[in-house]
mmCIF file of C-alpha atoms in Angstrom:
data_model
loop_
_atom_site.group_PDB
_atom_site.id
_atom_site.type_symbol
_atom_site.label_atom_id
_atom_site.label_comp_id
_atom_site.label_asym_id
_atom_site.label_seq_id
_atom_site.Cartn_x
_atom_site.Cartn_y
_atom_site.Cartn_z
ATOM 1 C CA MET A 3 -19.542 15.687 -59.594
ATOM 2 C CA VAL A 4 -15.942 16.883 -59.692
ATOM 3 C CA ALA A 5 -15.259 18.536 -56.341
ATOM 4 C CA LEU A 6 -13.668 21.968 -56.320
ATOM 5 C CA SER A 7 -10.772 20.546 -54.316
ATOM 6 C CA GLU A 8 -10.105 18.035 -57.116
ATOM 7 C CA VAL A 9 -10.277 20.820 -59.676
ATOM 8 C CA GLU A 10 -7.780 22.930 -57.760
ATOM 9 C CA ALA A 11 -5.444 19.995 -57.204
ATOM 10 C CA SER A 12 -5.381 19.259 -60.933
ATOM 11 C CA ASN A 13 -4.874 22.900 -61.895
ATOM 12 C CA SER A 14 -1.983 23.200 -59.458
ATOM 13 C CA ARG A 15 -0.143 20.583 -61.567
ATOM 14 C CA ILE A 16 -0.568 22.334 -64.921
ATOM 15 C CA ALA A 17 2.910 23.836 -64.702
ATOM 16 C CA SER A 18 4.501 20.421 -64.148
ATOM 17 C CA ALA A 19 2.259 18.495 -66.562
ATOM 18 C CA PHE A 20 2.951 20.690 -69.603
ATOM 19 C CA PRO A 21 6.104 22.292 -70.976
ATOM 20 C CA PRO A 22 6.456 26.071 -71.027
ATOM 21 C CA GLY A 23 4.767 28.022 -73.781
ATOM 22 C CA LEU A 24 1.227 26.649 -74.052
ATOM 23 C CA ILE A 25 -0.559 28.623 -76.775
ATOM 24 C CA ALA A 26 -4.202 29.513 -76.128
ATOM 25 C CA VAL A 27 -6.862 31.502 -77.957
ATOM 26 C CA PHE A 28 -9.697 32.912 -75.847
ATOM 27 C CA VAL A 29 -12.676 34.259 -77.804
ATOM 28 C CA GLY A 30 -15.021 36.335 -75.648
ATOM 29 C CA ALA A 31 -12.349 37.014 -73.043
ATOM 30 C CA THR A 32 -13.160 40.643 -72.245
ATOM 31 C CA SER A 33 -15.770 39.816 -69.605
ATOM 32 C CA GLY A 34 -17.484 37.016 -67.715
ATOM 33 C CA ILE A 35 -16.517 33.365 -68.056
ATOM 34 C CA GLY A 36 -13.824 33.979 -70.656
ATOM 35 C CA GLU A 37 -12.106 36.576 -68.490
ATOM 36 C CA TYR A 38 -12.335 34.467 -65.312
ATOM 37 C CA THR A 39 -10.945 31.400 -67.073
ATOM 38 C CA LEU A 40 -8.179 33.285 -68.823
ATOM 39 C CA LYS A 41 -6.906 34.689 -65.528
ATOM 40 C CA GLN A 42 -6.860 31.321 -63.771
ATOM 41 C CA PHE A 43 -5.236 29.684 -66.775
ATOM 42 C CA VAL A 44 -2.365 32.188 -66.888
ATOM 43 C CA GLU A 45 -1.854 31.882 -63.127
ATOM 44 C CA HIS A 46 -1.204 28.152 -63.502
ATOM 45 C CA ALA A 47 0.612 27.888 -66.855
ATOM 46 C CA ARG A 48 4.326 28.392 -67.464
ATOM 47 C CA GLN A 49 5.178 31.131 -69.956
ATOM 48 C CA PRO A 50 1.788 30.989 -71.703
ATOM 49 C CA CYS A 51 1.227 32.661 -75.052
ATOM 50 C CA VAL A 52 -2.354 33.917 -75.151
ATOM 51 C CA TYR A 53 -4.441 35.630 -77.822
ATOM 52 C CA LEU A 54 -7.588 37.161 -76.344
ATOM 53 C CA VAL A 55 -10.323 38.229 -78.729
ATOM 54 C CA GLY A 56 -13.161 40.604 -77.882
ATOM 55 C CA ARG A 57 -15.105 43.698 -78.838
ATOM 56 C CA SER A 58 -13.900 46.177 -76.217
ATOM 57 C CA GLN A 59 -10.454 47.655 -76.757
ATOM 58 C CA GLU A 60 -10.534 49.186 -73.279
ATOM 59 C CA ALA A 61 -11.423 45.897 -71.574
ATOM 60 C CA GLY A 62 -8.946 43.961 -73.686
ATOM 61 C CA LYS A 63 -6.034 46.214 -72.797
ATOM 62 C CA ARG A 64 -7.011 46.113 -69.123
ATOM 63 C CA ILE A 65 -7.242 42.314 -69.012
ATOM 64 C CA ALA A 66 -3.976 41.848 -70.922
ATOM 65 C CA ALA A 67 -2.254 44.096 -68.382
ATOM 66 C CA GLU A 68 -3.832 42.187 -65.483
ATOM 67 C CA CYS A 69 -2.629 38.909 -66.988
ATOM 68 C CA GLN A 70 0.877 40.351 -67.190
ATOM 69 C CA ASN A 71 0.684 41.137 -63.476
ATOM 70 C CA LEU A 72 -0.575 37.623 -62.705
ATOM 71 C CA ASN A 73 2.172 35.932 -64.729
ATOM 72 C CA SER A 74 4.955 38.159 -65.998
ATOM 73 C CA THR A 75 6.540 35.286 -67.959
ATOM 74 C CA GLY A 76 3.627 35.097 -70.404
ATOM 75 C CA GLN A 77 2.794 36.899 -73.636
ATOM 76 C CA TYR A 78 -0.705 38.395 -73.976
ATOM 77 C CA THR A 79 -2.028 39.805 -77.234
ATOM 78 C CA PHE A 80 -5.456 41.411 -77.530
ATOM 79 C CA ILE A 81 -7.257 41.295 -80.876
ATOM 80 C CA GLN A 82 -10.270 43.571 -81.207
ATOM 81 C CA ALA A 83 -13.075 42.180 -83.349
ATOM 82 C CA ASP A 84 -16.833 41.906 -83.694
ATOM 83 C CA THR A 85 -16.970 38.146 -83.996
ATOM 84 C CA SER A 86 -20.649 38.026 -84.888
ATOM 85 C CA LEU A 87 -19.425 38.474 -88.466
ATOM 86 C CA ILE A 88 -17.844 35.453 -90.145
ATOM 87 C CA ARG A 89 -15.531 37.587 -92.272
ATOM 88 C CA ASN A 90 -14.190 39.205 -89.094
ATOM 89 C CA VAL A 91 -13.580 35.760 -87.644
ATOM 90 C CA ASP A 92 -11.563 34.915 -90.749
ATOM 91 C CA ASN A 93 -9.474 38.069 -90.332
ATOM 92 C CA VAL A 94 -8.711 37.213 -86.708
ATOM 93 C CA CYS A 95 -7.747 33.660 -87.657
ATOM 94 C CA ARG A 96 -5.475 34.901 -90.450
ATOM 95 C CA ASP A 97 -3.750 37.153 -87.929
ATOM 96 C CA ILE A 98 -3.235 34.284 -85.489
ATOM 97 C CA LYS A 99 -2.080 31.916 -88.228
ATOM 98 C CA SER A 100 0.542 34.438 -89.307
ATOM 99 C CA LYS A 101 2.042 34.355 -85.814
ATOM 100 C CA VAL A 102 1.888 30.711 -84.669
ATOM 101 C CA LYS A 103 1.895 27.258 -86.258
ATOM 102 C CA ALA A 104 0.196 25.372 -83.428
ATOM 103 C CA ILE A 105 -2.459 26.016 -80.766
ATOM 104 C CA ASN A 106 -3.048 23.998 -77.611
ATOM 105 C CA LEU A 107 -6.366 25.469 -76.513
ATOM 106 C CA LEU A 108 -9.277 27.242 -78.175
ATOM 107 C CA PHE A 109 -11.737 28.580 -75.583
ATOM 108 C CA LEU A 110 -15.024 30.057 -76.835
ATOM 109 C CA SER A 111 -17.476 31.907 -74.583
ATOM 110 C CA THR A 112 -19.102 34.692 -76.602
ATOM 111 C CA GLY A 113 -22.785 35.192 -75.849
ATOM 112 C CA THR A 114 -25.773 37.483 -76.210
ATOM 113 C CA LEU A 115 -29.470 37.751 -75.441
ATOM 114 C CA LEU A 116 -30.069 40.069 -78.400
ATOM 115 C CA SER A 117 -32.445 38.184 -80.671
ATOM 116 C CA HIS A 118 -34.272 38.663 -83.979
ATOM 117 C CA THR A 119 -31.582 40.958 -85.351
ATOM 118 C CA GLU A 120 -29.882 40.187 -88.643
ATOM 119 C CA THR A 121 -26.148 40.547 -89.196
ATOM 120 C CA ALA A 122 -24.749 42.209 -92.301
ATOM 121 C CA GLU A 123 -24.015 38.695 -93.571
ATOM 122 C CA GLY A 124 -27.621 37.533 -93.353
ATOM 123 C CA LEU A 125 -27.356 35.479 -90.168
ATOM 124 C CA HIS A 126 -29.530 35.602 -87.072
ATOM 125 C CA PHE A 127 -27.316 37.640 -84.718
ATOM 126 C CA ALA A 128 -27.952 35.498 -81.635
ATOM 127 C CA THR A 129 -27.213 32.237 -83.447
ATOM 128 C CA SER A 130 -24.215 33.720 -85.220
ATOM 129 C CA VAL A 131 -22.604 34.761 -81.918
ATOM 130 C CA VAL A 132 -22.994 31.434 -80.124
ATOM 131 C CA TYR A 133 -22.889 28.977 -83.019
ATOM 132 C CA TYR A 134 -21.774 30.053 -86.497
ATOM 133 C CA SER A 135 -18.875 32.307 -85.493
ATOM 134 C CA ARG A 136 -17.624 29.883 -82.842
ATOM 135 C CA THR A 137 -17.765 27.015 -85.304
ATOM 136 C CA ARG A 138 -15.900 29.125 -87.862
ATOM 137 C CA PHE A 139 -13.118 29.705 -85.330
ATOM 138 C CA ILE A 140 -12.863 25.948 -84.777
ATOM 139 C CA VAL A 141 -12.822 25.091 -88.483
ATOM 140 C CA ASN A 142 -10.236 27.748 -89.270
ATOM 141 C CA LEU A 143 -7.926 26.928 -86.359
ATOM 142 C CA LEU A 144 -8.346 23.147 -86.357
ATOM 143 C CA PRO A 145 -5.137 22.574 -88.387
ATOM 144 C CA LEU A 146 -3.176 24.502 -85.744
ATOM 145 C CA LEU A 147 -4.796 22.498 -82.941
ATOM 146 C CA ARG A 148 -3.858 19.288 -84.724
ATOM 147 C CA ASN A 149 -0.272 20.534 -85.024
ATOM 148 C CA ALA A 150 0.165 20.871 -81.258
ATOM 149 C CA SER A 151 2.503 18.380 -79.629
ATOM 150 C CA HIS A 152 0.931 18.426 -76.165
ATOM 151 C CA LEU A 153 -2.554 19.608 -75.233
ATOM 152 C CA ARG A 154 -5.099 19.816 -78.101
ATOM 153 C CA ARG A 155 -8.488 21.006 -76.920
ATOM 154 C CA VAL A 156 -11.582 23.027 -77.806
ATOM 155 C CA VAL A 157 -13.966 24.258 -75.101
ATOM 156 C CA THR A 158 -17.194 25.993 -76.087
ATOM 157 C CA VAL A 159 -19.336 27.332 -73.238
ATOM 158 C CA PHE A 160 -23.074 27.353 -73.854
ATOM 159 C CA GLY A 161 -25.862 24.888 -73.067
ATOM 160 C CA ALA A 162 -24.369 21.414 -72.675
ATOM 161 C CA GLY A 163 -26.807 18.987 -71.107
ATOM 162 C CA LYS A 164 -29.671 21.226 -72.257
ATOM 163 C CA GLU A 165 -29.792 19.841 -75.806
ATOM 164 C CA GLY A 166 -33.284 19.794 -77.244
ATOM 165 C CA PRO A 167 -35.284 19.432 -80.474
ATOM 166 C CA ILE A 168 -33.825 20.937 -83.654
ATOM 167 C CA THR A 169 -36.117 22.750 -86.066
ATOM 168 C CA THR A 170 -34.509 21.607 -89.311
ATOM 169 C CA SER A 171 -36.547 24.063 -91.399
ATOM 170 C CA ASP A 172 -35.107 26.950 -89.371
ATOM 171 C CA PHE A 173 -31.518 26.183 -88.374
ATOM 172 C CA GLN A 174 -30.859 29.875 -87.692
ATOM 173 C CA ALA A 175 -33.740 29.837 -85.175
ATOM 174 C CA TRP A 176 -35.521 32.915 -86.473
ATOM 175 C CA LYS A 177 -38.925 31.478 -85.585
ATOM 176 C CA VAL A 178 -37.909 29.110 -82.797
ATOM 177 C CA PRO A 179 -39.548 30.301 -79.542
ATOM 178 C CA MET A 180 -37.074 31.997 -77.205
ATOM 179 C CA LEU A 181 -37.464 29.335 -74.523
ATOM 180 C CA SER A 182 -36.664 26.628 -77.100
ATOM 181 C CA GLN A 183 -33.700 28.371 -78.718
ATOM 182 C CA ARG A 184 -31.190 27.171 -76.126
ATOM 183 C CA GLY A 185 -32.056 23.520 -76.739
ATOM 184 C CA HIS A 186 -32.042 24.010 -80.511
ATOM 185 C CA VAL A 187 -28.634 25.734 -80.628
ATOM 186 C CA SER A 188 -27.147 23.488 -77.932
ATOM 187 C CA SER A 189 -27.946 20.437 -80.028
ATOM 188 C CA MET A 190 -26.459 22.040 -83.144
ATOM 189 C CA THR A 191 -23.325 22.836 -81.140
ATOM 190 C CA THR A 192 -22.869 19.299 -79.838
ATOM 191 C CA LEU A 193 -23.568 17.712 -83.225
ATOM 192 C CA SER A 194 -21.129 20.039 -84.969
ATOM 193 C CA LEU A 195 -18.422 19.025 -82.481
ATOM 194 C CA GLU A 196 -19.144 15.392 -83.300
ATOM 195 C CA ALA A 197 -18.729 16.168 -87.003
ATOM 196 C CA LEU A 198 -15.420 17.929 -86.332
ATOM 197 C CA ALA A 199 -14.158 15.106 -84.110
ATOM 198 C CA LYS A 200 -14.482 12.703 -87.040
ATOM 199 C CA GLU A 201 -12.061 14.933 -88.916
ATOM 200 C CA ALA A 202 -9.694 15.445 -85.980
ATOM 201 C CA PRO A 203 -9.764 12.484 -83.557
ATOM 202 C CA GLU A 204 -6.568 13.736 -81.917
ATOM 203 C CA VAL A 205 -8.398 16.847 -80.607
ATOM 204 C CA SER A 206 -10.687 16.844 -77.575
ATOM 205 C CA PHE A 207 -13.972 18.771 -77.919
ATOM 206 C CA ILE A 208 -15.956 19.937 -74.874
ATOM 207 C CA HIS A 209 -19.365 21.603 -74.834
ATOM 208 C CA ASN A 210 -20.002 23.005 -71.367
ATOM 209 C CA PHE A 211 -22.893 24.474 -69.412
ATOM 210 C CA PRO A 212 -21.390 26.964 -66.917
ATOM 211 C CA GLY A 213 -24.198 27.122 -64.380
ATOM 212 C CA VAL A 214 -25.108 30.433 -62.740
ATOM 213 C CA VAL A 215 -22.213 32.835 -63.251
ATOM 214 C CA LYS A 216 -21.967 36.611 -63.053
ATOM 215 C CA THR A 217 -21.634 37.820 -66.654
ATOM 216 C CA ASN A 218 -22.614 40.720 -68.908
ATOM 217 C CA LEU A 219 -24.736 38.426 -71.074
ATOM 218 C CA ALA A 220 -27.873 40.569 -70.821
ATOM 219 C CA ARG A 221 -25.995 43.708 -71.889
ATOM 220 C CA GLY A 222 -27.505 45.143 -75.042
ATOM 221 C CA GLY A 223 -30.554 42.880 -75.019
ATOM 222 C CA GLU A 224 -33.965 44.347 -75.654
ATOM 223 C CA GLY A 225 -37.625 43.447 -75.272
ATOM 224 C CA PRO A 226 -39.872 42.267 -72.448
ATOM 225 C CA ALA A 227 -38.381 38.771 -72.233
ATOM 226 C CA VAL A 228 -34.857 40.145 -71.852
ATOM 227 C CA PHE A 229 -36.105 42.647 -69.263
ATOM 228 C CA VAL A 230 -37.565 39.792 -67.233
ATOM 229 C CA LEU A 231 -34.336 37.791 -67.522
ATOM 230 C CA LYS A 232 -32.313 40.777 -66.319
ATOM 231 C CA GLN A 233 -34.507 41.031 -63.238
ATOM 232 C CA VAL A 234 -34.174 37.293 -62.604
ATOM 233 C CA PHE A 235 -30.387 37.566 -62.879
ATOM 234 C CA LYS A 236 -30.351 40.396 -60.343
ATOM 235 C CA VAL A 237 -32.160 38.199 -57.835
ATOM 236 C CA LEU A 238 -30.489 34.844 -58.517
ATOM 237 C CA ASN A 239 -26.874 35.885 -59.079
ATOM 238 C CA PRO A 240 -26.153 36.874 -55.466
ATOM 239 C CA LEU A 241 -27.872 33.698 -54.215
ATOM 240 C CA LEU A 242 -26.751 31.018 -56.661
ATOM 241 C CA ALA A 243 -23.819 32.220 -58.745
ATOM 242 C CA MET A 244 -20.472 30.564 -58.151
ATOM 243 C CA SER A 245 -17.599 32.920 -57.463
ATOM 244 C CA ASN A 246 -15.601 34.313 -60.360
ATOM 245 C CA ARG A 247 -12.576 32.409 -59.130
ATOM 246 C CA GLU A 248 -14.380 29.055 -58.942
ATOM 247 C CA CYS A 249 -15.806 29.623 -62.411
ATOM 248 C CA GLY A 250 -12.310 30.284 -63.730
ATOM 249 C CA GLU A 251 -10.817 27.284 -61.930
ATOM 250 C CA ARG A 252 -13.527 24.903 -63.163
ATOM 251 C CA HIS A 253 -13.205 26.012 -66.759
ATOM 252 C CA THR A 254 -9.412 25.864 -66.593
ATOM 253 C CA PHE A 255 -9.860 22.290 -65.390
ATOM 254 C CA LEU A 256 -12.077 21.540 -68.406
ATOM 255 C CA ALA A 257 -9.406 23.041 -70.627
ATOM 256 C CA THR A 258 -6.494 21.010 -69.240
ATOM 257 C CA SER A 259 -7.548 17.816 -67.422
ATOM 258 C CA ALA A 260 -7.102 14.284 -68.784
ATOM 259 C CA LEU A 261 -10.665 13.642 -67.626
ATOM 260 C CA TYR A 262 -11.705 14.638 -71.169
ATOM 261 C CA PRO A 263 -9.291 12.953 -73.599
ATOM 262 C CA SER A 264 -9.382 13.026 -77.364
ATOM 263 C CA LYS A 265 -10.714 9.940 -79.117
ATOM 264 C CA ASP A 266 -7.238 8.689 -79.979
ATOM 265 C CA ALA A 267 -6.119 9.309 -76.354
ATOM 266 C CA ALA A 268 -3.194 11.491 -77.409
ATOM 267 C CA ALA A 269 -2.123 14.680 -75.605
ATOM 268 C CA ASN A 270 -4.736 14.097 -72.952
ATOM 269 C CA GLY A 271 -3.936 16.657 -70.278
ATOM 270 C CA VAL A 272 -3.057 16.785 -66.589
ATOM 271 C CA PRO A 273 -2.985 13.138 -65.367
ATOM 272 C CA LEU A 274 -5.884 12.011 -63.194
ATOM 273 C CA MET A 275 -5.501 11.381 -59.485
ATOM 274 C CA GLY A 276 -7.666 9.823 -56.790
ATOM 275 C CA ASP A 277 -11.017 8.380 -57.807
ATOM 276 C CA LEU A 278 -11.455 10.435 -60.976
ATOM 277 C CA ALA A 279 -12.050 8.407 -64.137
ATOM 278 C CA VAL A 280 -12.268 9.394 -67.790
ATOM 279 C CA THR A 281 -15.610 11.005 -68.603
ATOM 280 C CA ARG A 282 -18.333 9.413 -70.724
ATOM 281 C CA GLY A 283 -18.661 11.122 -74.093
ATOM 282 C CA THR A 284 -21.759 12.188 -75.993
ATOM 283 C CA ASN A 285 -22.108 8.730 -77.537
ATOM 284 C CA GLY A 286 -22.184 7.074 -74.100
ATOM 285 C CA GLN A 287 -18.650 5.694 -74.402
ATOM 286 C CA SER A 288 -15.873 6.645 -72.013
ATOM 287 C CA GLY A 289 -13.257 8.846 -73.647
ATOM 288 C CA SER A 290 -15.105 9.299 -76.941
ATOM 289 C CA GLY A 291 -13.460 12.667 -77.617
ATOM 290 C CA VAL A 292 -16.647 14.772 -77.561
ATOM 291 C CA TYR A 293 -18.176 15.746 -74.223
ATOM 292 C CA SER A 294 -21.327 17.525 -73.110
ATOM 293 C CA VAL A 295 -20.707 18.438 -69.484
ATOM 294 C CA ASP A 296 -22.501 20.453 -66.834
ATOM 295 C CA ALA A 297 -21.283 23.086 -64.398
ATOM 296 C CA ASP A 298 -19.610 20.572 -62.075
ATOM 297 C CA GLY A 299 -17.741 18.803 -64.869
ATOM 298 C CA THR A 300 -19.858 15.657 -65.197
ATOM 299 C CA SER A 301 -21.247 14.321 -68.463
ATOM 300 C CA ALA A 302 -24.794 14.744 -69.686
ATOM 301 C CA GLY A 303 -27.189 12.074 -68.533
ATOM 302 C CA ALA A 304 -28.945 9.224 -70.276
ATOM 303 C CA LYS A 305 -31.784 11.433 -71.540
ATOM 304 C CA VAL A 306 -29.410 13.670 -73.503
ATOM 305 C CA GLU A 307 -27.412 10.697 -74.775
ATOM 306 C CA ALA A 308 -30.630 9.104 -76.045
ATOM 307 C CA LEU A 309 -31.655 12.321 -77.803
ATOM 308 C CA LEU A 310 -28.250 12.643 -79.463
ATOM 309 C CA ALA A 311 -28.375 8.975 -80.512
ATOM 310 C CA LYS A 312 -31.719 9.598 -82.207
ATOM 311 C CA PHE A 313 -30.268 12.638 -83.960
ATOM 312 C CA ARG A 314 -27.433 10.484 -85.291
ATOM 313 C CA ASP A 315 -29.846 7.796 -86.473
ATOM 314 C CA ASP A 316 -31.863 10.480 -88.267
ATOM 315 C CA GLY A 317 -28.772 11.801 -90.028
ATOM 316 C CA LEU A 318 -28.801 15.137 -88.223
ATOM 317 C CA VAL A 319 -25.038 15.285 -87.677
ATOM 318 C CA GLU A 320 -24.622 15.356 -91.440
ATOM 319 C CA ARG A 321 -27.571 17.717 -92.029
ATOM 320 C CA VAL A 322 -26.432 20.252 -89.422
ATOM 321 C CA TRP A 323 -22.883 20.162 -90.736
ATOM 322 C CA LYS A 324 -23.969 20.464 -94.376
ATOM 323 C CA HIS A 325 -26.065 23.523 -93.501
ATOM 324 C CA THR A 326 -23.197 25.094 -91.537
ATOM 325 C CA VAL A 327 -20.680 24.653 -94.347
ATOM 326 C CA GLU A 328 -23.192 26.016 -96.868
ATOM 327 C CA GLU A 329 -23.574 29.194 -94.794
ATOM 328 C CA PHE A 330 -19.796 29.582 -94.563
ATOM 329 C CA GLU A 331 -19.451 29.159 -98.305
ATOM 330 C CA ARG A 332 -22.336 31.547 -99.004
ATOM 331 C CA ILE A 333 -20.693 34.252 -96.911
ATOM 332 C CA THR A 334 -16.994 33.749 -97.690
ATOM 333 C CA GLY A 335 -16.848 31.465 -100.733
ATOM 334 C CA VAL A 336 -14.800 28.850 -98.870
ATOM 335 C CA ARG A 337 -15.378 26.168 -96.230
ATOM 336 C CA ALA A 338 -12.459 27.456 -94.168
ATOM 337 C CA ILE A 339 -9.420 29.671 -94.607
#
């Protein structure tokens, strides 16, 4: 476990560890984990340039203004978009690419409990929000991440450490039981990061489980299962949820610490202090470049590593990635823009 005091000590050195002008893209930053992390990140960084992407124009303008108050030396640009649609993701990425040539951090935290709804592009809405659209952002912006001269990192917040069986006949999870969907999509997420890391070993990829955090995840969900989850959240959040500030600090730590280096050990992050040592990656090797970490910043255990190893032996990294690229090409005609 990474203690909160260690997290805060590392974050306090962000300004001295990196030059001014870190460029970050936050997708899903208009509420919850994305908002909390964005605010802590801009508090610590020097002259950050941030693009925050979300659905709500009102929330986006409010958060951009709050970031300006937190750090008046930064630049904060809100981009309104429904990122459940791959074509919208492409439009956002084109906009960002027209403005910058490098990105230091891509932070992805979009989420939903709305299930069994189809997008206009023929994807399962729930899986599109947390997997396909996030992966499209990574693929599209990976060249800019690779161009960065300092920090190069992707953080996607979902179900790390909760990886489970993948139903290969139903990658979109239309028929996967609701209680099994998290494991299914979590595994697809981690395997897709492993596929991307082969292409970009100089980039660090982190899949994170945030723990109990106050969010608007249940907003818009329907059905008896979602109703039950909403009631559970009402009871558990006051008892178990970490504070918004701690959530933001911990995710800023994930986004900037050298505890999670890229495979080639370049542009690693804020140097480690004390007893902290480089984290074990998804393949069981320290510093592998791909990490599945829980709410306190530690790597997934032996059970998850064994499951992922079996997936690799069965060729699932390649199968998941082939399916993902095929969906991108079906929808847009190209693997990436």
